[in-house]
XYZ file of C-alpha atoms in Angstrom:
339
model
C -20.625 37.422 9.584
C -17.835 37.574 11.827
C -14.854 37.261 9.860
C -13.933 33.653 10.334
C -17.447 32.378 8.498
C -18.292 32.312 4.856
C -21.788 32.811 3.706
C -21.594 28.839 2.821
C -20.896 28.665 6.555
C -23.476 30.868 7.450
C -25.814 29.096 5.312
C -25.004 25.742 6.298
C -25.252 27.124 9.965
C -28.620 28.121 10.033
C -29.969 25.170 7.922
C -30.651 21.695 9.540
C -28.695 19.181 7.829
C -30.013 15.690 6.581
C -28.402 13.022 5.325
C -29.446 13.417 2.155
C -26.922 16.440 2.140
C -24.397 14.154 2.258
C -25.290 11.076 0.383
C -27.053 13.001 -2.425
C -23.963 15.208 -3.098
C -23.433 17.132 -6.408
C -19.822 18.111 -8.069
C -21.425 21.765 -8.162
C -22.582 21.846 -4.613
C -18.778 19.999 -3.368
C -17.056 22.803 -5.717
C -19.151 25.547 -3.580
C -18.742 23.928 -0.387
C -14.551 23.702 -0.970
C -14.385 27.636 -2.152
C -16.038 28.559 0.856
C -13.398 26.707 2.536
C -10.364 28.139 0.653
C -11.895 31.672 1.266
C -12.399 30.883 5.637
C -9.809 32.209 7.766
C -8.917 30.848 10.678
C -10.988 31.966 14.094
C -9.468 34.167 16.402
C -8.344 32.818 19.751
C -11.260 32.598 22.310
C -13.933 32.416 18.929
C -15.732 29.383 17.805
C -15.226 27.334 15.408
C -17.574 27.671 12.211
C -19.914 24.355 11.777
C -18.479 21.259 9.468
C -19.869 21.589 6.256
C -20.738 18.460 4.145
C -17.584 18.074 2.059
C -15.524 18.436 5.526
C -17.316 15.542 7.296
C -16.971 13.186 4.051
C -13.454 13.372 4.009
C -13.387 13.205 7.944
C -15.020 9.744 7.202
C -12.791 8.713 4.119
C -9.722 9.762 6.944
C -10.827 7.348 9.510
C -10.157 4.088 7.286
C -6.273 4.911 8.192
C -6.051 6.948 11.539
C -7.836 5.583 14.215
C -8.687 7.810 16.316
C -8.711 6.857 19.595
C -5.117 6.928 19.732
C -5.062 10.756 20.523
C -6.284 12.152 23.031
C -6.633 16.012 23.691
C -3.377 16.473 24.858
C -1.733 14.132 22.143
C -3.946 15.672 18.780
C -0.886 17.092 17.749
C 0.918 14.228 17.129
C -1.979 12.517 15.052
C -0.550 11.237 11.564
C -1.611 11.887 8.058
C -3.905 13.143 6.846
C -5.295 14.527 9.939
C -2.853 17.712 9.779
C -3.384 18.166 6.016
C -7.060 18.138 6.728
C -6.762 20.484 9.781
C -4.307 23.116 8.277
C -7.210 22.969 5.182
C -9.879 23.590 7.225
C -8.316 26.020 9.001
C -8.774 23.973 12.430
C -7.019 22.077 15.097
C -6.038 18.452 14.829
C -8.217 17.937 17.866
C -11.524 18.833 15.734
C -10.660 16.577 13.105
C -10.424 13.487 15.354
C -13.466 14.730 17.458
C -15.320 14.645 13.738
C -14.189 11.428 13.358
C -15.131 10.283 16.845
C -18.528 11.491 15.827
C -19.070 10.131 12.675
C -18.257 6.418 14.595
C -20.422 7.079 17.335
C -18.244 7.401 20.040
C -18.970 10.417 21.014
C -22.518 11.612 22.348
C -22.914 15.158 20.804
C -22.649 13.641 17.380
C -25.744 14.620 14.879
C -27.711 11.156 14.313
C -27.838 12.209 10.853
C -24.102 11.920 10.605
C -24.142 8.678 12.390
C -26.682 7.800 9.610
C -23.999 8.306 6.338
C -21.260 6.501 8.056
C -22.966 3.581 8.357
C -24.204 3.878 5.085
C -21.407 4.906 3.507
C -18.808 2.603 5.218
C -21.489 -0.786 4.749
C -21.092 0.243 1.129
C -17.620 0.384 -0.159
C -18.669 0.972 -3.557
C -20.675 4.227 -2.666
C -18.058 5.250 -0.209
C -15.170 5.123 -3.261
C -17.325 7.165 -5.674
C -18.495 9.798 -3.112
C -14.531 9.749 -2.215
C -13.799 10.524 -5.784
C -16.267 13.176 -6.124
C -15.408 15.165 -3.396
C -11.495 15.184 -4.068
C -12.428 15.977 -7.304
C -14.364 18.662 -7.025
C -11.854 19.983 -4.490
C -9.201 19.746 -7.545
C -11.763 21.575 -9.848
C -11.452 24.610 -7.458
C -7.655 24.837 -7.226
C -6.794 22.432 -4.069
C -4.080 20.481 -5.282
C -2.557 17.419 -3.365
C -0.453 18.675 -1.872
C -2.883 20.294 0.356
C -5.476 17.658 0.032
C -3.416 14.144 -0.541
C -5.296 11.274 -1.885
C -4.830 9.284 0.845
C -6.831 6.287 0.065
C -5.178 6.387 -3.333
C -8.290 6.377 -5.406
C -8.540 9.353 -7.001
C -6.832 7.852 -10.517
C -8.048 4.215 -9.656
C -11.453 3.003 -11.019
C -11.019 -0.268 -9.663
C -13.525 -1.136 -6.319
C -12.574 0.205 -2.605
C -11.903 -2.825 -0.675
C -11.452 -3.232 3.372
C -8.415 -5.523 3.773
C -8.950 -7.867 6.195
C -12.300 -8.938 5.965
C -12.128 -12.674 5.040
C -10.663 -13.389 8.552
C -14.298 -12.437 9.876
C -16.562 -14.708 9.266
C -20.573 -13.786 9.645
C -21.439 -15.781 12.309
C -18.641 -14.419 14.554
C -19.425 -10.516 13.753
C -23.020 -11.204 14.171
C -21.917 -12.789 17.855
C -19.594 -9.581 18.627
C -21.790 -7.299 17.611
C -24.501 -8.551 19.876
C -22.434 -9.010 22.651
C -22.073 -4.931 22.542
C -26.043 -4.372 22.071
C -28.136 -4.011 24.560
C -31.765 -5.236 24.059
C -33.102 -2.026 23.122
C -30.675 -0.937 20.944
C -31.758 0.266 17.560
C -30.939 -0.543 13.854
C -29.027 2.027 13.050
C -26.807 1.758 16.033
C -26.113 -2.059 15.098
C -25.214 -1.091 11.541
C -23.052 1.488 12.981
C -20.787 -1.416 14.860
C -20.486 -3.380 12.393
C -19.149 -0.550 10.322
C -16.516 -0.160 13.180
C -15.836 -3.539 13.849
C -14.908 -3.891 9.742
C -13.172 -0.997 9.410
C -11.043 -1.279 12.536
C -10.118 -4.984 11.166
C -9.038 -2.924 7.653
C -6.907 -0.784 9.226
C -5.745 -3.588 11.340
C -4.907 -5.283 7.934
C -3.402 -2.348 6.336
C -0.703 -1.764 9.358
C 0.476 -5.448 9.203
C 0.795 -5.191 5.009
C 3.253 -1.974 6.032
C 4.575 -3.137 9.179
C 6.131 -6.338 6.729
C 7.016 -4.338 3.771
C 3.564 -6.362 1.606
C 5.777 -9.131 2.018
C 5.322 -13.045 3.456
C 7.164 -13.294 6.782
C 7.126 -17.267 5.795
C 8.256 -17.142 2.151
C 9.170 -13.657 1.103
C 6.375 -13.541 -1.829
C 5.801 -9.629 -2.741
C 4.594 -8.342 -5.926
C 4.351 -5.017 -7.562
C 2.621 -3.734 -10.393
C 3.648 -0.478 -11.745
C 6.691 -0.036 -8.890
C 4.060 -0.217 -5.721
C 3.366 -3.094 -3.599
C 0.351 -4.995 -3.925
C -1.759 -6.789 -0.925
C -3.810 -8.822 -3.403
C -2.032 -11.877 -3.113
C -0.923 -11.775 0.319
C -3.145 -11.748 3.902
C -2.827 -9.871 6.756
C -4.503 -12.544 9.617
C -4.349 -12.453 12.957
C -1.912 -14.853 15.287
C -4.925 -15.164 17.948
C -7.631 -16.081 15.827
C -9.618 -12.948 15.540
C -12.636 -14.865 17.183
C -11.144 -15.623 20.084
C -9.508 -11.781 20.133
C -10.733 -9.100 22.782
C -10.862 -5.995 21.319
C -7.768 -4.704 22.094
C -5.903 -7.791 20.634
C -8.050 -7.543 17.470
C -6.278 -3.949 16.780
C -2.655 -4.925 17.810
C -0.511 -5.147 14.957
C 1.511 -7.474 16.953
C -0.961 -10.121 16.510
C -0.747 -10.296 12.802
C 1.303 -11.800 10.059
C 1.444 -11.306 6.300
C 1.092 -14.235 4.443
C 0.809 -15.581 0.752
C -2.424 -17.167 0.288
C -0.739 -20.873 1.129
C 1.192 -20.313 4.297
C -2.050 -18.420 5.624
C -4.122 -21.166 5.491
C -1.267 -23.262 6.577
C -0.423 -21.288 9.815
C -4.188 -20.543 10.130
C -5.225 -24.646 10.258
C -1.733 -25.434 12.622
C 0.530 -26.863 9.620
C 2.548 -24.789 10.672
C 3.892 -22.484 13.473
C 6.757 -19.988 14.748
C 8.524 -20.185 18.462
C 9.264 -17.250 20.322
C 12.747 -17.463 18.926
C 10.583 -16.649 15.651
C 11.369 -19.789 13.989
C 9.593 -21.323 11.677
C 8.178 -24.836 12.668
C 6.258 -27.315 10.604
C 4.412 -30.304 11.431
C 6.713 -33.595 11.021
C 4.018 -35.301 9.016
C 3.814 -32.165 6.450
C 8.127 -31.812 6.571
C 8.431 -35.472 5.736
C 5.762 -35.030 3.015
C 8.042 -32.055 1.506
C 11.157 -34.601 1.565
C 9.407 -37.051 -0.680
C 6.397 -35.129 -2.932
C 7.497 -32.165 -5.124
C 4.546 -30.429 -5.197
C 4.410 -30.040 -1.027
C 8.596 -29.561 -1.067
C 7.266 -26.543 -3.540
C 5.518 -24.438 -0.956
C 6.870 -25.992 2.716
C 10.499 -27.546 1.584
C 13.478 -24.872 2.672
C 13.320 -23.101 0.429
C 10.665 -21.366 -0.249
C 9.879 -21.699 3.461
C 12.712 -19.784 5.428
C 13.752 -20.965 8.601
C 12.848 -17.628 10.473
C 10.219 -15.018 9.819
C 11.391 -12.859 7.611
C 10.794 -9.408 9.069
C 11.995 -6.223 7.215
C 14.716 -3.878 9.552
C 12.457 -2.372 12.330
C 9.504 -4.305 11.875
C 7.481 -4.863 14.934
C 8.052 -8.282 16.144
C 4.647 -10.085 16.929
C 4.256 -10.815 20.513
C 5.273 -14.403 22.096
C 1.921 -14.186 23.900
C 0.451 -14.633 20.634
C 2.863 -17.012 19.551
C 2.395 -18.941 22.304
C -1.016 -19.022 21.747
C -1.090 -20.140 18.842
C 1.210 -23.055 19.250
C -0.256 -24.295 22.142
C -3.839 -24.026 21.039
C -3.881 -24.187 16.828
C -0.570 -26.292 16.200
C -0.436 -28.219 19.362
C -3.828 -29.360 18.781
C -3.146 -31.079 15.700
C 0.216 -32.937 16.660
């Protein structure tokens, strides 16, 4: 033992790992797994690093439903966002391995175990078994001492029975993640690999979701609709959709949160079908035949008269502002098409 390893990390070294270590998970075997943690030291400079043990990796793939991370390279680790440090400075390791776990776990780098590939797709295809592995491990983790403020909750589930659920999704529709997906598989590509990209594609368009809902305060840019329940903000009756129409998106443009909008269920679909649209300028412009409708039925004047409708987008104070290439897009192609 060399004085950075625990015999947990001495066992887990010289065992091969399956997936069934991870997806068949006990509370007694995550309580072990986290004391051997608390009890590692950090390696001395030149050493390496002891191998991920189960109950790292999990929460390395809980962790990648809000950092991406692809945004950090090795020279930029340090400046990776919650919880990456908390999870590092637990673990007793640099940013950098965190995100390389991560990177793993996704596929996108080679060196990763197939077995790990193997539970992320599993686990992130399944949002039910992802919440109530999440649960167990944090939990076990507080059974041994680790409190939040060392481990944060940062999917907020730990006191929440309710379902996980990856925002975002109802912009996607089958037939178009079926066609991305196989434009990014080759021919001899296998099953798991395919499952493993469409885990990607839906969890890049949930954190895509996620950042808009912050970047506009879980509020409608069109009406100012937010609702809380218990003092916190609540995305279940608002969308987060894209400006480009996600089908028509590269990939870039699919992850830029300046090509999405938070809506309330009604100006979605409105701004979605080309009812209505915003200028450059960031006004708000509706279709003549839906504005006189407004002037004359009560029910239309209810959701598109001014008010509710404002006559910019209401954006909270340092918002990012979505991008008139977007805007422009959509006018020209969604709104201008049905005038």
């Amino acid at each position: 033992m060399t004085g950075t390893e625990t015999s947990l990390d001495i066992e887990f070294g010289e065992l091969m790992l399956t997936a069934a270590d991870y997806l068949e998970i006990t509370s007694s075997a995550a309580r072990k797994q986290w004391r051997s943690i608390i009890e590692r030291s950090k390696p001395s400079e030149g050493r390496r690093q002891v191998a991920f043990i189960p109950v790292e990796t999990l929460t390395c793939l809980a962790a990648s439903l809000v950092v991406d991370h692809r945004r950090y390279g090795g020279s930029t680790s340090h400046k990776a966002v919650e919880p990456v440090p908390s999870l590092a400075e637990l673990f007793k390791r640099p940013n950098s391995s965190v995100l390389a776990k991560m990177a793993n776990l996704d596929g996108s780098r080679t060196n990763g175990a197939r077995h790990e590939m193997e539970v992320a797709a599993r686990l992130l295809n399944d949002e039910n078994e992802l919440a109530s592995t999440y649960r167990l491990v944090i939990q076990a983790a507080r059974d041994v001492g680790i409190t939040a403020g060392a481990l944060p909750d940062f999917l907020a589930l730990e006191d929440d029975d309710s379902p996980m659920t990856f925002l975002g999704q109802e912009e996607i529709k089958p037939g178009d993640l079926a066609g991305v997906v196989r434009q990014r598989l080759s021919d001899t590509i296998d099953q798991l690999t395919e499952k493993m990209l469409t885990a990607t594609i839906r969890v890049g368009q949930h954190r895509f979701a996620r950042d808009v809902l912050r970047n506009h305060d879980h509020q409608c840019v069109f009406c100012g609709l937010a609702v809380a329940f218990d003092g916190r903000r609540t995305p279940r009756l608002l969308l987060a959709s894209h400006i480009k129409p996600w089908r028509d998106c590269d990939s870039r443009e699919r992850l830029d949160i300046a090509n999405g909008l938070t809506a309330c269920p009604t100006h979605d679909v409105a701004f979605d079908t080309g009812l209505i649209t915003v200028t450059p300028e960031l006004r708000i412009e509706v279709r003549p035949d839906l504005a006189a409708a407004a002037a004359t039925n009560s029910g239309v004047s209810a959701a598109f008269g001014r008010p509710p409708l404002a006559e910019h987008l209401l954006l909270p104070a340092g918002a990012l502002r979505p991008q008139p290439v977007y805007l422009e897009w959509h006018r020209t192609r969604i709104y201008g098409g049905n005038a």
